[in-house]
Amino acid sequence: MCGIVGYIGGDQAAPILLEGLEKLEYRGYDSAGVAVYDQGRVQIAKAKGRLQVLKEMIHGGDDIRGTLGIGHTRWATHGEPSDVNAHPQASVSGKFAVVHNGIIENYLSLKEYLMRKGVAFLSETDTEVVAQLLEYYYHGDILDAVVKVLSKVEGSYGLGIICEDDPDTLYAVRKDSPLVVGLGEGENFIASDVPAILKRTREICRLRDNEIAVIRRCGVTVYNTEKEVIPKTPEHISWDISAAEKGGYEHFMAKEIMEQPKAVRDTISPRIRGGRVVLDQITLTPEQIRAFQRIFIVACGSAYHVGVVAKYILEDLTRVPVEVDVASEFRYRRPIIDEKVLVLVISQSGETADTLAALREAKRCGARVLSIVNVVGSSIANESDDVLYTWAGPEIAVATTKAYSTQLAVVYLLAIYLADALGRLTPEQYADYLRELEALPEKIEKILENKKDIQYYASQNFNAKDIFFIGRNLDYAMSMEGSLKLKEISYIHSDAYAAGELKHGTISLVENGTLVVALATQDRLFDKMMSNVKEVKARGAQVLGVAVEDNRKIEGQVDFVFYIPRACDIMLPSLAVIPLQLFAYYVASMKGCDIDKPRNLAKSVTVE
Ligand code: M6R
């Protein structure tokens, strides 16, 4: 996730910007830059890599003199990590400099429009479009230009803007991406996260969507897009810096769980345009798609669990046979693959050693590789034939949550895209799936609003010795993820079983008080699941059920139910996973575990 900081005051801006960016490093980034108004010109310095590279380049800020500036740490989404793609991005004459968090969804059409008007672009970023549009629509009044640009861009944005025609003003705008204005004495700030400015001020104003802050040394005025003044009430920040880094949450995992509605929305919405799934990034033709006889999915850990869900969904929608394998097994089992096979590789980090080796093995055998990756420019992304990025932003907690959810979101997009190319969907089905997909972020939000119920249940059960997760089909795939999440952060022994398999051995482990989490979201398998619930209850199990809110038949059959909103069957995993993540989190928290860095685990497993 990118970071923004901006300064206007009486001190030198560059060192303050660098110091603010340092406080945002924990969020993850791949390049950094600053722009400072320096004697009539906007000077930009930016570099790929660590902030230290930029610092050395401008000698801690001494090389760029000026008291107005903006800075940025970039996490690549559009265009690989590079000096050119780093922010700030400038307009063609260098008059405007812009830093941006978020995604401009319609940047391609805007870019084409400007190019037809003769505007030359330097970078691959969506952000450059904003800088170029500002100059294009600027006729002497910067606020007018900002308002005009906002009427053209679609997507999410936190923007910091400076212009060489106005050395006394910093502009800031937001929509669906956080941005605060920091209030000082004779100086003011902007920041995407409070830690960036906490050393200099504890008084802030939070911008709301479509608000434009016009920030001068002596004061701040906030306007709406009609240029009407919006009164703002300052807020005093009393948190310490480490709580502030986590946005006020106790752990990054909690923060990342709560970020899921946004992460899923960011991943889905830019790819649904005019009622169609648009996967600009992939080059597969309909003929190539029709030629695939099988799909293989390879991944590790939670990404593998996404693969297990994907198998059910892809087979259901495309009717193409799908095999799913953990990468460490796949790479050594001489898989039978050739050019008629599409290999789907899933990885948050894009650097997992086993997954990368599996990818290379697949390519060696002639298969076409499509990867779903979170880290832009990572090894897996670079070596794949096609990449679909999950726009989850950096994930810091070892236990994946938002990356998992966005991988699943991409699987839905891909399944619809492939099924359509294969002629497997009627227009009505296609439209229904898109409607369901677009509704997911709001439904996830609704589940998160009820997190206290899961917290309560966790408080009653955090001392459990063994916890079993059971489900059928998609619910079995979810059981696997629920169980992994719990064991990796709480150190409680846990396993996932296909509910129908219990009686073939596992049920002998169930005794008085054993905790069983029963996923029963799939209508057509509900009665079968309830039979399995009866089996474990008859042996003394305590059962937590997860069911869909309009199916109350589960009541009385389990000891506690957590309801999720209704969605079409194939999309229920996106909802069912949320209570499982919350349960793992609260159990681990009540046990006092090191949630963000569980013992023996690393975020990215780059060794075999
Ligand atoms: O970076 P990757 O997605 O390739 O990582 C794969 C697994 O190591 C990862 O999902 C792991 O299982 C998580 N810690 C689970 O929360």
XYZ file of C-alpha atoms in Angstrom, residues 80-374:
295
model
C 6.538 -2.403 -12.471
C 8.609 -0.908 -9.662
C 11.011 1.521 -11.383
C 12.373 5.061 -11.127
C 10.011 6.255 -13.850
C 6.913 4.690 -12.328
C 7.751 5.959 -8.838
C 5.741 8.938 -7.561
C 5.530 11.941 -7.664
C 4.287 11.894 -11.233
C 4.503 15.143 -13.172
C 2.469 16.728 -15.961
C 4.095 17.146 -19.351
C 5.652 20.582 -18.655
C 6.493 19.689 -15.066
C 4.028 22.292 -13.796
C 2.031 19.856 -11.656
C 3.355 17.099 -9.406
C 1.052 14.490 -7.939
C 1.304 11.674 -5.404
C -1.493 9.110 -5.395
C -2.752 6.185 -3.365
C -5.443 4.008 -4.906
C -6.373 3.023 -8.433
C -7.714 5.158 -11.283
C -9.974 2.611 -12.907
C -10.577 4.450 -16.190
C -6.971 5.590 -16.622
C -6.539 3.796 -19.950
C -9.363 5.602 -21.703
C -8.253 8.930 -20.206
C -4.675 8.272 -21.275
C -5.774 7.444 -24.812
C -7.847 10.630 -24.891
C -4.890 12.772 -23.810
C -2.529 11.021 -26.208
C -4.890 11.810 -29.059
C -4.582 15.445 -27.944
C -0.800 15.145 -28.256
C 0.098 14.680 -24.592
C 3.192 12.478 -24.198
C 3.398 10.035 -21.294
C 6.530 8.798 -19.582
C 5.329 6.170 -17.152
C 2.990 3.175 -17.116
C 1.153 4.474 -14.060
C -2.477 5.414 -13.667
C -1.274 8.365 -11.561
C 0.439 10.144 -14.416
C -2.979 10.520 -16.000
C -4.066 12.668 -13.039
C -1.017 14.954 -13.351
C -1.510 15.298 -17.104
C -5.235 15.948 -16.765
C -4.556 18.699 -14.217
C -2.351 20.523 -16.677
C -4.772 19.859 -19.524
C -7.702 21.397 -17.632
C -5.694 24.180 -15.943
C -6.585 27.663 -17.130
C -5.238 29.764 -14.261
C -7.318 28.405 -11.360
C -5.886 25.267 -9.753
C -8.996 24.498 -7.699
C -11.087 24.593 -10.883
C -8.682 22.196 -12.546
C -8.842 19.821 -9.565
C -12.662 19.840 -9.615
C -12.663 19.175 -13.354
C -10.236 16.279 -13.004
C -12.347 14.742 -10.243
C -15.321 14.774 -12.563
C -13.299 12.713 -15.069
C -11.547 10.085 -12.965
C -13.175 6.921 -11.627
C -11.770 4.716 -8.909
C -10.163 5.294 -5.545
C -7.689 7.999 -4.716
C -5.884 9.917 -2.045
C -4.035 12.691 -3.893
C -1.433 15.264 -2.894
C -0.883 17.973 -5.512
C 1.479 20.921 -5.916
C 1.778 23.337 -8.821
C 4.672 25.600 -9.751
C 2.256 28.522 -10.281
C 1.305 28.486 -6.599
C 4.216 28.212 -4.148
C 1.917 28.829 -1.198
C -0.607 26.029 -1.491
C -0.768 22.283 -1.137
C -3.871 20.514 -2.449
C -5.265 17.218 -1.194
C -8.247 15.142 -2.311
C -9.657 11.788 -1.356
C -12.122 9.156 -2.463
C -12.118 5.657 -0.969
C -8.517 6.047 0.162
C -7.606 7.556 3.521
C -6.051 11.002 3.782
C -5.689 13.305 6.773
C -4.663 16.938 7.090
C -2.312 17.653 9.987
C -2.609 21.052 11.632
C 0.483 22.782 13.030
C 1.630 26.273 14.033
C 2.467 28.131 10.835
C 2.773 24.788 9.080
C 0.366 22.110 7.896
C 0.636 18.592 6.562
C -1.112 15.847 4.684
C -0.647 12.132 5.234
C -2.239 8.877 4.214
C -1.538 7.573 7.732
C -1.197 9.473 10.945
C 2.280 8.081 11.891
C 3.836 10.064 9.044
C 3.113 13.365 10.803
C 2.726 12.371 14.439
C 6.126 13.728 15.395
C 5.083 17.235 14.247
C 1.411 17.397 15.162
C -1.322 15.506 16.965
C -4.169 17.669 15.614
C -5.707 16.302 12.448
C -8.755 16.593 10.202
C -9.880 13.504 8.336
C -10.947 14.181 4.768
C -14.119 12.508 3.569
C -14.843 11.304 0.047
C -14.827 14.017 -2.610
C -13.467 16.679 -0.283
C -10.695 18.947 -1.508
C -8.354 20.479 1.059
C -6.623 23.726 0.125
C -3.742 23.942 2.557
C -1.677 27.054 3.214
C 0.881 27.864 5.925
C -1.668 29.831 7.915
C -4.727 27.640 7.519
C -6.739 24.983 5.744
C -10.010 25.281 3.830
C -11.933 22.202 2.766
C -14.320 22.329 -0.191
C -16.738 19.941 -1.826
C -16.755 19.464 -5.581
C -19.224 22.360 -5.892
C -16.517 24.555 -4.338
C -18.631 25.085 -1.225
C -16.705 25.316 2.049
C -17.101 22.294 4.350
C -16.602 22.997 8.050
C -14.253 20.489 9.721
C -13.698 19.710 13.376
C -10.098 18.838 14.302
C -9.420 15.596 16.152
C -6.686 15.088 18.740
C -4.596 11.924 18.328
C -3.715 10.327 21.622
C -2.320 7.002 20.312
C 1.332 6.170 20.434
C 3.230 5.621 17.211
C 3.113 1.817 17.199
C -0.683 1.787 17.617
C -0.929 4.428 14.918
C 1.056 2.286 12.462
C -1.573 -0.355 12.876
C -4.318 2.201 12.320
C -5.340 1.886 15.961
C -5.611 -1.932 15.820
C -3.650 -4.110 18.174
C -2.221 -6.229 15.352
C -1.622 -5.937 11.639
C -3.714 -9.075 11.205
C -6.742 -7.320 12.706
C -6.153 -4.300 10.492
C -5.802 -6.483 7.418
C -8.968 -8.435 8.245
C -10.836 -5.148 8.434
C -9.293 -3.941 5.153
C -10.853 -6.807 3.217
C -13.946 -5.029 1.892
C -11.713 -2.383 0.339
C -9.111 -4.849 -0.926
C -11.777 -6.994 -2.587
C -13.460 -3.918 -4.059
C -10.122 -2.616 -5.406
C -9.441 -5.990 -7.006
C -12.865 -6.424 -8.567
C -14.224 -3.027 -9.607
C -11.545 -1.950 -12.090
C -12.115 -5.250 -13.891
C -15.852 -4.939 -14.387
C -16.631 -2.426 -17.074
C -19.849 -1.983 -19.012
C -21.282 -5.176 -17.563
C -18.288 -7.266 -18.702
C -15.257 -8.790 -17.010
C -12.293 -7.008 -18.566
C -8.947 -8.665 -17.912
C -6.671 -6.227 -19.736
C -3.619 -7.858 -18.337
C -4.015 -11.265 -19.939
C -3.234 -12.032 -23.538
C -5.007 -15.389 -23.878
C -7.244 -15.472 -26.948
C -10.647 -17.238 -26.973
C -9.100 -19.824 -29.351
C -6.310 -20.550 -26.874
C -8.828 -20.829 -24.046
C -10.893 -23.307 -26.071
C -7.783 -25.389 -26.739
C -7.036 -26.089 -23.068
C -7.960 -29.628 -22.115
C -7.118 -29.304 -18.440
C -6.268 -26.744 -15.822
C -3.676 -27.338 -13.110
C -3.497 -25.158 -10.034
C -0.327 -25.010 -7.947
C 0.360 -23.008 -4.796
C 1.334 -23.353 -1.120
C -0.467 -22.851 2.176
C -3.440 -20.535 2.051
C -2.855 -19.844 -1.628
C -3.247 -23.610 -2.162
C -6.554 -23.411 -0.286
C -7.686 -20.745 -2.727
C -6.730 -23.287 -5.385
C -8.983 -25.895 -3.790
C -11.932 -23.467 -3.913
C -10.945 -22.563 -7.468
C -11.095 -26.199 -8.559
C -14.755 -26.447 -7.544
C -15.607 -23.122 -9.154
C -13.676 -23.513 -12.391
C -15.001 -27.017 -12.968
C -18.516 -25.901 -12.184
C -18.436 -22.919 -14.537
C -16.140 -24.059 -17.349
C -16.595 -27.867 -17.225
C -12.863 -28.152 -17.899
C -11.203 -30.718 -15.577
C -9.072 -29.072 -12.902
C -6.319 -30.585 -10.759
C -4.949 -28.785 -7.740
C -1.668 -29.564 -6.095
C 0.606 -28.166 -3.413
C 3.623 -26.803 -5.238
C 6.155 -28.857 -3.264
C 4.443 -32.075 -4.401
C 3.778 -30.991 -7.954
C 7.392 -30.167 -8.668
C 8.603 -33.699 -7.872
C 5.802 -35.856 -9.210
C 6.469 -35.677 -12.927
C 3.061 -34.123 -13.646
C 1.483 -34.993 -16.966
C 1.256 -31.611 -18.600
C 1.850 -30.147 -22.014
C 0.844 -27.165 -24.120
C -2.837 -28.132 -23.845
C -2.706 -27.409 -20.131
C -3.243 -24.067 -18.447
C -1.315 -23.857 -15.191
C -2.688 -21.410 -12.667
C -0.113 -20.334 -10.097
C -1.297 -18.512 -6.967
C 1.004 -16.584 -4.623
C 0.778 -13.492 -2.468
C 4.514 -12.798 -2.341
C 5.332 -14.064 -5.815
C 8.584 -15.390 -4.328
C 7.621 -18.703 -2.692
C 10.421 -21.083 -3.658
C 8.284 -24.207 -4.179
C 5.667 -22.320 -6.185
C 8.324 -20.730 -8.365
C 9.933 -24.127 -8.982
C 6.523 -25.595 -9.895
C 5.973 -22.732 -12.330
C 9.336 -23.433 -13.988
C 8.519 -27.133 -14.192
C 5.186 -26.326 -15.839
C 6.843 -24.048 -18.364
C 9.526 -26.645 -19.083
C 6.725 -29.048 -20.009
C 5.265 -26.500 -22.411
C 2.238 -25.400 -20.378
C 0.907 -21.874 -20.462
C 1.211 -20.209 -17.040
C -1.226 -17.673 -15.667
C -0.446 -16.402 -12.210
C -2.436 -14.619 -9.531
C 0.061 -12.553 -7.562
C -0.005 -9.664 -5.103
